[in-house]
Structures are given as structure tokens and as C-alpha cells.
Amino acid sequence: MAKIYLIDTMFLIFRSFYALPDNLINSKGQHTGAVVGVYKALQHLVRTENITHCIAAFESSTPNFRRELDGNYKANRRETPPSLAEQIPLVMEMCRHLGITVLNADGYEADDVLATLAKRYSAAGAEIVIVSNDKDLAQVLQFPGVSLLHITGKKGEYQTLQADDIPKVYGVSAEKIPAWLALMGDSADNIIGVKGIGEKTAAKMLNEHSLDELLNDPAAGGARFGSKLTAAKEQVLHNLKLTQICFEVPLAEEIAGETAALKAIDVARAREFFAELQMKQAVSVFDDMLPEFPTAADIWI
């Protein structure tokens, strides 16, 4: 089976939106900066990695289950700017025009979709690369054949993380990432950890004891933190429900290798889409193509 790339598309959208000026607008008043940025990121990725199999994951169109569990989950984040929100459907449509399979699931985050796909493809013996800078996704590296591709720097350089790299980066192994986040908290997601326990202390504890031991045996946490951990048991267990990625998202379609293969592009429709957004560079790519339904690999590699 070919190497399969799973794209955290929301990461690319937000990264592109805040990296490019918010004044990229076509004559119809549509903001296009995030669309342009994601197009360039995908083009660079396909060229650099010689991608032939790729799936783009998106967020649920309905509230995700973590918000149902805890109304404070991610409540500290500022509201998505309208000029960004209006581009998310356009990026989704663009991916389809480029022959990239698009997946999301009601009630689940993009991370959950990526993790479910990675687990399934791992079980099938495939090599999987998840393109994201999200530390939560490090827990997926517990499955054989999975790696993370971080985008670093303004020029889009890549850093590959394997399972063996995770303890060096975060201090704990991949499967302990949810417990690590549950103990220390995660300000990015508005998850409050145990007072006084930071990332290094949480890592040290989990490298010496299981989470159950830390929560149920005051001696395991040591004189300084034993009583605090016992008192915070319910909070930590609640946090764990938020930090643990779901590996069993009920995806609507059967996932097999051919699902991820880059699909043939309808050149005329793709050109029309990019012309509508006035993305001249993309239009010029399709101007040079014969209408023989190439794939993204054909036009970019």
C-alpha cells in the first residue's frame, strides 16, 4: 500500500490566514488569503513529498462532543473572524476540485478523524504521515507506521517525528500524552490541570507511575503532590476525556487504500473555480493542462 498522507486542514487554514494579509479579496468581496495559503501549502507538500495518496480532514459542522462534556472547552479562544470562517467551505471545495478526499464527522474534531484514519490504515499495514503541528496528535504515534510531519519556518520546511522522538520532545511516550495533558492542563484548550504541576513534573510522574497509581495512591505522588492529586482525581479524569483523541469515529464510508488515492481532476471545473476566486497562479496551471483528467500529482510534481 502506498504511503498515505493525512492532512490537518484546519491547521493549514489557520496558519495561512494569520500568515497572509487579510486584504486578499476578489472583485466580489470574497476573502481568499486562507484559500491561497492552503493551495500553496498543498502544492509544496505534494511536490516535496511526492504524494499520491492524501486525505484532508475538517472539523464537524455541529458542536463536537468535548463541548458537550465541558462548556469551557476551548472557550478561551477568540471567535473565528468572519473573513476566515467564510473561507473554510471554499478550502473544502478546493480540495475536492484538486482530487483530494475530504472527510469530517458530525460531533468530532478533525484530530479525531485523523486519528481514526491513522489507526485503521496502521492496522492494514500502511505507512501514514499526519501533517500537523498539533501536540495532541502525538498520541497517534503509538500505532505502528505512523509519523508526524511538522511544518516549521516561513518557507515551509518539514520536521518528521517518529514514536521514538516523542519522549525527547514532550518527556513522555506517545500513549501517555493524554494523561500528561490531563495532569498539567492545556491552556490552548482551556483545560485546567493540577495546581503546581507543570509539563516537566507531569512527565516525571508519569515516567515513574501510571495515572491510576498517581490518583489512587498518595504515596505515589510524593509528599508534595500526593494529597493534591488525590483531591483533584475527578478533575483529572474529566480532563482525560477531553485530552484523549477518539480513535473510533463512525466515518460514513469504508476506508481503504483507494479512498486516499488522488482523484482525477476535471480541469475545466477546477479552472472555473479558481478563476471565480481570481487565483491567477492556480488558473495558469490549468491553462497549460489538457482536459484528460490529471491528478494533483500530475500537475504539481
Tab-separated table of C-alpha atoms in Angstrom:
chain	number	residue	atom	x	y	z
A	1	MET	CA	0.000	0.000	0.000
A	2	ALA	CA	1.237	3.496	-0.866
A	3	LYS	CA	2.273	5.977	1.812
A	4	ILE	CA	-0.831	7.832	2.954
A	5	TYR	CA	-0.774	11.491	3.974
A	6	LEU	CA	-3.461	12.704	6.356
A	7	ILE	CA	-3.806	16.493	6.379
A	8	ASP	CA	-4.881	18.540	9.384
A	9	THR	CA	-6.540	21.020	7.058
A	10	MET	CA	-7.753	23.284	9.853
A	11	PHE	CA	-4.142	23.758	10.937
A	12	LEU	CA	-3.222	24.806	7.384
A	13	ILE	CA	-6.218	27.154	7.181
A	14	PHE	CA	-5.420	28.982	10.421
A	15	ARG	CA	-1.698	29.059	9.645
A	16	SER	CA	-2.354	30.534	6.200
A	17	PHE	CA	-4.921	33.051	7.420
A	18	TYR	CA	-2.638	34.562	10.044
A	19	ALA	CA	0.481	34.392	7.869
A	20	LEU	CA	-1.004	36.279	4.930
A	21	PRO	CA	-2.584	39.745	4.895
A	22	ASP	CA	-6.348	39.852	5.443
A	23	ASN	CA	-6.819	42.110	2.438
A	24	LEU	CA	-6.663	39.424	-0.244
A	25	ILE	CA	-10.174	39.897	-1.625
A	26	ASN	CA	-11.551	39.227	-5.088
A	27	SER	CA	-13.783	41.615	-7.020
A	28	LYS	CA	-16.888	40.028	-5.476
A	29	GLY	CA	-15.694	40.845	-1.970
A	30	GLN	CA	-14.701	37.290	-1.056
A	31	HIS	CA	-11.679	36.911	1.219
A	32	THR	CA	-9.206	34.478	-0.345
A	33	GLY	CA	-5.999	34.676	1.727
A	34	ALA	CA	-6.513	31.372	3.547
A	35	VAL	CA	-7.531	29.614	0.320
A	36	VAL	CA	-4.416	30.902	-1.445
A	37	GLY	CA	-2.228	29.899	1.503
A	38	VAL	CA	-3.638	26.371	1.705
A	39	TYR	CA	-3.317	25.949	-2.062
A	40	LYS	CA	0.369	26.865	-1.894
A	41	ALA	CA	0.933	24.654	1.167
A	42	LEU	CA	-0.670	21.654	-0.559
A	43	GLN	CA	1.255	22.325	-3.760
A	44	HIS	CA	4.550	22.481	-1.857
A	45	LEU	CA	3.670	19.379	0.153
A	46	VAL	CA	2.694	17.271	-2.862
A	47	ARG	CA	5.835	18.324	-4.732
A	48	THR	CA	8.216	17.848	-1.816
A	49	GLU	CA	6.799	14.554	-0.579
A	50	ASN	CA	5.766	13.099	-3.980
A	51	ILE	CA	2.286	12.440	-2.627
A	52	THR	CA	-0.075	10.093	-4.453
A	53	HIS	CA	-2.465	9.296	-1.561
A	54	CYS	CA	-3.937	12.029	0.620
A	55	ILE	CA	-6.999	12.783	2.787
A	56	ALA	CA	-7.919	16.235	4.107
A	57	ALA	CA	-9.710	16.254	7.488
A	58	PHE	CA	-12.048	19.057	8.563
A	59	GLU	CA	-13.972	19.980	11.713
A	60	SER	CA	-17.523	18.927	12.435
A	61	SER	CA	-20.257	21.226	11.183
A	62	THR	CA	-22.030	20.653	14.539
A	63	PRO	CA	-20.695	21.142	18.118
A	64	ASN	CA	-18.137	18.454	18.976
A	65	PHE	CA	-18.617	16.030	21.838
A	66	ARG	CA	-15.975	17.712	24.019
A	67	ARG	CA	-18.006	20.905	24.131
A	68	GLU	CA	-20.958	18.767	25.172
A	69	LEU	CA	-18.856	17.324	28.027
A	70	ASP	CA	-17.458	20.676	29.098
A	71	GLY	CA	-18.816	24.051	28.045
A	72	ASN	CA	-15.477	25.647	28.957
A	73	TYR	CA	-13.549	23.543	26.453
A	74	LYS	CA	-11.725	25.990	24.137
A	75	ALA	CA	-13.960	28.774	25.491
A	76	ASN	CA	-10.871	30.962	25.934
A	77	ARG	CA	-10.290	31.162	22.200
A	78	ARG	CA	-11.379	34.270	20.379
A	79	GLU	CA	-14.251	33.931	17.971
A	80	THR	CA	-13.267	32.911	14.456
A	81	PRO	CA	-13.113	36.061	12.313
A	82	PRO	CA	-15.910	36.116	9.687
A	83	SER	CA	-13.295	36.639	6.976
A	84	LEU	CA	-11.753	33.298	7.999
A	85	ALA	CA	-14.990	31.391	8.613
A	86	GLU	CA	-16.243	32.174	5.114
A	87	GLN	CA	-13.134	30.584	3.593
A	88	ILE	CA	-13.404	27.171	5.274
A	89	PRO	CA	-16.098	25.889	2.856
A	90	LEU	CA	-14.044	27.284	-0.029
A	91	VAL	CA	-10.959	25.328	1.101
A	92	MET	CA	-13.087	22.203	1.372
A	93	GLU	CA	-14.412	22.764	-2.147
A	94	MET	CA	-10.894	23.477	-3.420
A	95	CYS	CA	-9.613	20.179	-2.042
A	96	ARG	CA	-12.357	18.328	-3.875
A	97	HIS	CA	-11.546	20.146	-7.129
A	98	LEU	CA	-7.921	19.071	-6.654
A	99	GLY	CA	-8.966	15.433	-6.312
A	100	ILE	CA	-8.213	15.210	-2.591
A	101	THR	CA	-10.617	13.151	-0.474
A	102	VAL	CA	-12.344	15.323	2.145
A	103	LEU	CA	-13.624	13.848	5.415
A	104	ASN	CA	-15.308	15.179	8.535
A	105	ALA	CA	-17.805	13.739	11.003
A	106	ASP	CA	-20.580	15.406	12.973
A	107	GLY	CA	-19.686	15.788	16.636
A	108	TYR	CA	-15.958	15.179	16.189
A	109	GLU	CA	-12.879	17.328	15.693
A	110	ALA	CA	-10.511	16.986	12.765
A	111	ASP	CA	-7.973	15.390	15.145
A	112	ASP	CA	-10.410	12.556	15.865
A	113	VAL	CA	-10.936	11.919	12.160
A	114	LEU	CA	-7.166	11.888	11.565
A	115	ALA	CA	-6.584	9.526	14.499
A	116	THR	CA	-9.301	7.114	13.363
A	117	LEU	CA	-7.900	7.032	9.834
A	118	ALA	CA	-4.346	6.543	11.121
A	119	LYS	CA	-5.382	3.638	13.350
A	120	ARG	CA	-7.279	1.927	10.520
A	121	TYR	CA	-4.504	2.355	7.978
A	122	SER	CA	-1.913	1.241	10.534
A	123	ALA	CA	-3.874	-1.956	11.135
A	124	ALA	CA	-3.837	-2.526	7.368
A	125	GLY	CA	-0.032	-2.268	7.352
A	126	ALA	CA	0.217	1.109	5.636
A	127	GLU	CA	2.736	3.874	6.280
A	128	ILE	CA	0.921	7.002	7.464
A	129	VAL	CA	2.109	10.608	7.703
A	130	ILE	CA	-0.037	13.111	9.604
A	131	VAL	CA	0.638	16.701	8.551
A	132	SER	CA	0.031	18.860	11.634
A	133	ASN	CA	1.801	20.824	14.357
A	134	ASP	CA	-0.798	19.858	16.998
A	135	LYS	CA	0.844	18.237	20.030
A	136	ASP	CA	-2.389	16.323	20.798
A	137	LEU	CA	-1.814	14.244	17.677
A	138	ALA	CA	1.486	12.932	19.055
A	139	GLN	CA	-0.557	10.271	20.865
A	140	VAL	CA	-1.397	8.696	17.482
A	141	LEU	CA	2.246	7.684	17.076
A	142	GLN	CA	1.597	4.770	19.420
A	143	PHE	CA	0.382	2.886	16.322
A	144	PRO	CA	2.950	1.219	14.015
A	145	GLY	CA	3.877	3.030	10.826
A	146	VAL	CA	2.567	6.452	11.872
A	147	SER	CA	4.682	9.615	11.857
A	148	LEU	CA	4.014	13.347	12.232
A	149	LEU	CA	5.152	15.952	9.739
A	150	HIS	CA	5.558	19.354	11.407
A	151	ILE	CA	5.765	22.471	9.257
A	152	THR	CA	8.482	24.770	10.549
A	153	GLY	CA	9.607	28.223	9.459
A	154	LYS	CA	8.134	30.644	6.945
A	155	LYS	CA	9.423	28.677	3.959
A	156	GLY	CA	7.505	25.546	4.918
A	157	GLU	CA	10.387	23.330	5.965
A	158	TYR	CA	9.354	19.984	7.434
A	159	GLN	CA	10.339	18.097	10.561
A	160	THR	CA	9.392	14.432	10.846
A	161	LEU	CA	8.599	12.977	14.266
A	162	GLN	CA	8.558	9.238	14.890
A	163	ALA	CA	7.345	7.456	18.025
A	164	ASP	CA	10.913	7.394	19.399
A	165	ASP	CA	11.106	11.182	19.125
A	166	ILE	CA	8.064	11.916	21.278
A	167	PRO	CA	9.738	11.347	24.687
A	168	LYS	CA	12.560	13.663	23.603
A	169	VAL	CA	10.116	16.401	22.607
A	170	TYR	CA	7.444	16.099	25.307
A	171	GLY	CA	9.064	13.995	28.025
A	172	VAL	CA	6.585	11.091	27.790
A	173	SER	CA	5.814	8.358	25.277
A	174	ALA	CA	3.022	8.759	22.723
A	175	GLU	CA	0.416	6.746	24.620
A	176	LYS	CA	0.940	8.880	27.754
A	177	ILE	CA	0.252	12.220	26.032
A	178	PRO	CA	-3.441	12.333	27.129
A	179	ALA	CA	-2.545	11.689	30.801
A	180	TRP	CA	0.298	14.214	30.599
A	181	LEU	CA	-2.079	16.901	29.313
A	182	ALA	CA	-4.764	15.920	31.838
A	183	LEU	CA	-2.334	16.387	34.731
A	184	MET	CA	-0.682	19.637	33.705
A	185	GLY	CA	-3.641	21.109	31.813
A	186	ASP	CA	-3.636	22.671	28.367
A	187	SER	CA	-4.079	26.430	28.138
A	188	ALA	CA	-4.688	26.211	24.386
A	189	ASP	CA	-7.859	24.184	25.006
A	190	ASN	CA	-8.788	25.862	28.322
A	191	ILE	CA	-8.167	22.672	30.310
A	192	ILE	CA	-7.184	23.353	33.927
A	193	GLY	CA	-4.609	20.958	35.359
A	194	VAL	CA	-3.490	20.171	38.898
A	195	LYS	CA	-2.142	23.276	40.604
A	196	GLY	CA	1.642	23.290	40.776
A	197	ILE	CA	2.138	20.521	38.203
A	198	GLY	CA	3.777	21.684	35.006
A	199	GLU	CA	4.915	19.750	31.956
A	200	LYS	CA	8.224	18.543	33.402
A	201	THR	CA	6.718	17.452	36.729
A	202	ALA	CA	3.830	15.710	34.969
A	203	ALA	CA	6.274	13.891	32.681
A	204	LYS	CA	8.465	12.792	35.583
A	205	MET	CA	5.446	11.436	37.478
A	206	LEU	CA	4.109	9.503	34.501
A	207	ASN	CA	7.512	8.008	33.733
A	208	GLU	CA	7.577	6.590	37.251
A	209	HIS	CA	3.923	5.690	37.841
A	210	SER	CA	0.701	5.037	35.980
A	211	LEU	CA	-2.026	7.668	36.133
A	212	ASP	CA	-4.169	5.312	38.235
A	213	GLU	CA	-1.363	4.981	40.783
A	214	LEU	CA	-0.906	8.735	40.958
A	215	LEU	CA	-4.618	9.349	41.530
A	216	ASN	CA	-5.316	6.497	43.925
A	217	ASP	CA	-2.121	6.254	45.981
A	218	PRO	CA	-0.979	9.473	47.729
A	219	ALA	CA	2.461	7.949	48.261
A	220	ALA	CA	2.973	7.629	44.507
A	221	GLY	CA	2.664	11.376	44.032
A	222	GLY	CA	5.216	12.089	46.751
A	223	ALA	CA	4.939	14.307	49.805
A	224	ARG	CA	4.496	17.497	47.784
A	225	PHE	CA	1.788	16.405	45.355
A	226	GLY	CA	0.189	13.241	46.758
A	227	SER	CA	-2.721	14.923	48.514
A	228	LYS	CA	-3.228	17.403	45.650
A	229	LEU	CA	-3.507	14.586	43.132
A	230	THR	CA	-5.951	12.668	45.298
A	231	ALA	CA	-8.116	15.765	45.751
A	232	ALA	CA	-8.001	16.531	42.026
A	233	LYS	CA	-8.826	12.960	40.928
A	234	GLU	CA	-12.253	13.733	39.435
A	235	GLN	CA	-10.929	16.796	37.624
A	236	VAL	CA	-8.028	14.858	36.106
A	237	LEU	CA	-10.327	12.037	34.982
A	238	HIS	CA	-12.620	14.623	33.449
A	239	ASN	CA	-9.642	16.242	31.710
A	240	LEU	CA	-8.680	12.851	30.335
A	241	LYS	CA	-11.994	12.642	28.465
A	242	LEU	CA	-11.050	15.891	26.745
A	243	THR	CA	-7.387	15.160	26.023
A	244	GLN	CA	-7.848	11.599	24.740
A	245	ILE	CA	-8.295	11.596	20.979
A	246	CYS	CA	-11.129	9.410	19.708
A	247	PHE	CA	-9.835	6.556	17.564
A	248	GLU	CA	-13.270	5.202	16.689
A	249	VAL	CA	-15.050	7.973	14.782
A	250	PRO	CA	-18.004	6.469	12.881
A	251	LEU	CA	-16.922	7.565	9.417
A	252	ALA	CA	-19.614	7.440	6.777
A	253	GLU	CA	-17.664	5.449	4.225
A	254	GLU	CA	-15.491	2.365	4.183
A	255	ILE	CA	-11.874	3.441	4.332
A	256	ALA	CA	-9.469	1.622	2.047
A	257	GLY	CA	-6.287	2.499	0.200
A	258	GLU	CA	-8.138	3.626	-2.909
A	259	THR	CA	-10.139	6.119	-0.825
A	260	ALA	CA	-6.970	8.111	-0.217
A	261	ALA	CA	-5.672	7.986	-3.799
A	262	LEU	CA	-5.598	11.373	-5.518
A	263	LYS	CA	-8.627	11.524	-7.793
A	264	ALA	CA	-8.721	12.683	-11.395
A	265	ILE	CA	-9.266	16.422	-11.753
A	266	ASP	CA	-11.940	17.876	-14.014
A	267	VAL	CA	-9.693	20.578	-15.458
A	268	ALA	CA	-12.498	22.777	-16.784
A	269	ARG	CA	-14.404	22.809	-13.475
A	270	ALA	CA	-11.221	23.314	-11.429
A	271	ARG	CA	-10.135	26.197	-13.648
A	272	GLU	CA	-13.582	27.760	-13.321
A	273	PHE	CA	-13.412	27.512	-9.517
A	274	PHE	CA	-10.004	29.190	-9.301
A	275	ALA	CA	-10.954	31.803	-11.890
A	276	GLU	CA	-14.011	32.655	-9.801
A	277	LEU	CA	-11.708	33.335	-6.831
A	278	GLN	CA	-9.285	35.188	-9.130
A	279	MET	CA	-6.377	32.974	-8.101
A	280	LYS	CA	-4.244	33.674	-11.167
A	281	GLN	CA	-1.380	31.303	-10.330
A	282	ALA	CA	-3.734	28.353	-9.965
A	283	VAL	CA	-5.638	29.300	-13.122
A	284	SER	CA	-2.394	29.407	-15.106
A	285	VAL	CA	-1.603	25.845	-14.007
A	286	PHE	CA	-4.864	24.622	-15.502
A	287	ASP	CA	-4.495	26.748	-18.629
A	288	ASP	CA	-1.493	24.584	-19.504
A	289	MET	CA	-3.301	21.281	-18.930
A	290	LEU	CA	-5.022	19.111	-21.487
A	291	PRO	CA	-8.552	18.020	-20.441
A	292	GLU	CA	-7.511	14.447	-19.728
A	293	PHE	CA	-8.381	14.440	-16.027
A	294	PRO	CA	-4.928	14.542	-14.410
A	295	THR	CA	-4.367	14.211	-10.649
A	296	ALA	CA	-2.755	16.764	-8.339
A	297	ALA	CA	0.440	14.729	-8.566
A	298	ASP	CA	0.404	15.207	-12.341
A	299	ILE	CA	0.017	18.979	-12.183
A	300	TRP	CA	2.376	19.662	-9.286
A	301	ILE	CA	5.138	17.046	-9.215
